[in-house]
Coordinates of C-alpha atoms in Angstrom, one line a residue:
M27 CA 0.7 -6.2 -12.2
K28 CA 3.2 -3.7 -13.5
P29 CA 6.4 -3.2 -11.5
K30 CA 6.4 -0.2 -9.2
S31 CA 9.2 2.2 -10.2
I32 CA 11.4 3.2 -7.2
K33 CA 14.6 5.0 -6.6
S34 CA 17.7 3.2 -5.2
D35 CA 17.2 5.1 -1.9
D36 CA 13.9 3.2 -1.4
V37 CA 15.6 -0.2 -1.6
A38 CA 16.9 0.2 2.0
K39 CA 13.4 0.9 3.2
I40 CA 12.0 -2.2 1.5
F41 CA 14.7 -4.4 3.0
A42 CA 14.1 -2.8 6.5
N43 CA 10.4 -3.8 6.1
L44 CA 11.4 -7.3 5.1
K45 CA 13.6 -7.6 8.2
K46 CA 10.6 -6.6 10.3
G47 CA 8.5 -9.3 8.6
E48 CA 5.9 -6.9 7.1
E49 CA 4.0 -8.0 4.1
N50 CA 3.7 -4.6 2.5
S51 CA 7.1 -4.9 0.9
I52 CA 6.0 -7.9 -1.2
G53 CA 5.7 -6.9 -4.8
S54 CA 7.5 -6.2 -8.1
Y55 CA 9.8 -3.2 -8.3
L56 CA 11.7 -1.5 -11.1
I57 CA 15.1 -0.1 -10.1
K58 CA 17.2 1.6 -12.8
G59 CA 15.8 -0.7 -15.5
I60 CA 16.1 -3.9 -13.4
R61 CA 13.0 -5.7 -12.2
V62 CA 13.2 -7.1 -8.7
Q63 CA 10.4 -9.3 -7.4
I64 CA 9.9 -9.9 -3.7
S65 CA 7.5 -12.7 -2.9
K66 CA 7.0 -15.5 -0.3
Y67 CA 8.6 -18.8 -1.1
N68 CA 6.6 -22.0 -1.6
L69 CA 3.1 -20.6 -1.4
N70 CA 0.3 -22.9 -2.3
G71 CA -2.5 -21.7 -4.5
A72 CA -4.9 -20.8 -1.7
E73 CA -2.3 -18.6 0.0
R74 CA -1.3 -16.9 -3.2
V75 CA -5.0 -16.0 -3.9
Q76 CA -5.5 -14.9 -0.3
L77 CA -2.6 -12.4 -0.6
L78 CA -3.8 -11.2 -4.0
Y79 CA -7.4 -10.6 -2.6
K80 CA -6.0 -8.9 0.5
R81 CA -3.8 -6.6 -1.7
R82 CA -6.7 -5.7 -4.0
R83 CA -9.1 -5.0 -1.2
S84 CA -6.6 -2.7 0.5
Q85 CA -6.2 -0.7 -2.7
G86 CA -9.9 -0.5 -3.3
L87 CA -9.9 -2.8 -6.4
C88 CA -12.4 -5.5 -7.4
I89 CA -11.0 -8.8 -6.2
V90 CA -12.0 -10.6 -9.4
C91 CA -10.9 -8.2 -12.2
G92 CA -8.9 -5.5 -10.5
T93 CA -10.9 -2.5 -11.6
K94 CA -11.4 0.4 -9.2
V95 CA -14.5 0.0 -6.9
V96 CA -16.4 3.3 -6.4
K97 CA -19.5 2.2 -4.5
K98 CA -19.5 1.9 -0.7
N99 CA -21.6 -0.4 1.5
P100 CA -24.1 1.9 3.1
T101 CA -24.2 0.0 6.4
T102 CA -20.4 -0.3 7.0
G103 CA -19.1 2.7 5.0
T104 CA -16.4 0.6 3.4
L105 CA -15.9 -0.1 -0.3
Y106 CA -17.5 -3.2 -1.8
R107 CA -15.2 -6.1 -2.6
L108 CA -16.5 -6.4 -6.1
C109 CA -17.1 -3.9 -9.0
E110 CA -20.7 -3.3 -10.3
V111 CA -20.3 -5.9 -13.1
H112 CA -19.2 -8.7 -10.7
R113 CA -21.7 -7.7 -8.0
K114 CA -24.5 -8.2 -10.5
K115 CA -23.0 -11.6 -11.6
I116 CA -21.9 -13.0 -8.3
D117 CA -23.7 -11.3 -5.4
K118 CA -27.0 -10.4 -6.9
G119 CA -27.2 -13.3 -9.3
N120 CA -28.2 -15.8 -6.7

């Protein structure tokens, strides 16, 4: 993912969120040409994938490829977790 460009004022907000223990401050940031990456230490593969899927779902992106999901589940009203291409391959392919 590309680093999110922020101002130096926002750094204090990010560190305040880190002190609270909130996971929404995890990410890659660009501050005056310097990239700062905030991530959890010593994650195993499953935990890293779980955080990636969680972040993509919250942003409305396909969990496999990261493209924007536009269709909603008619019964729940929430966005599908997969784009149309991967829904055809994974969900409907069985």
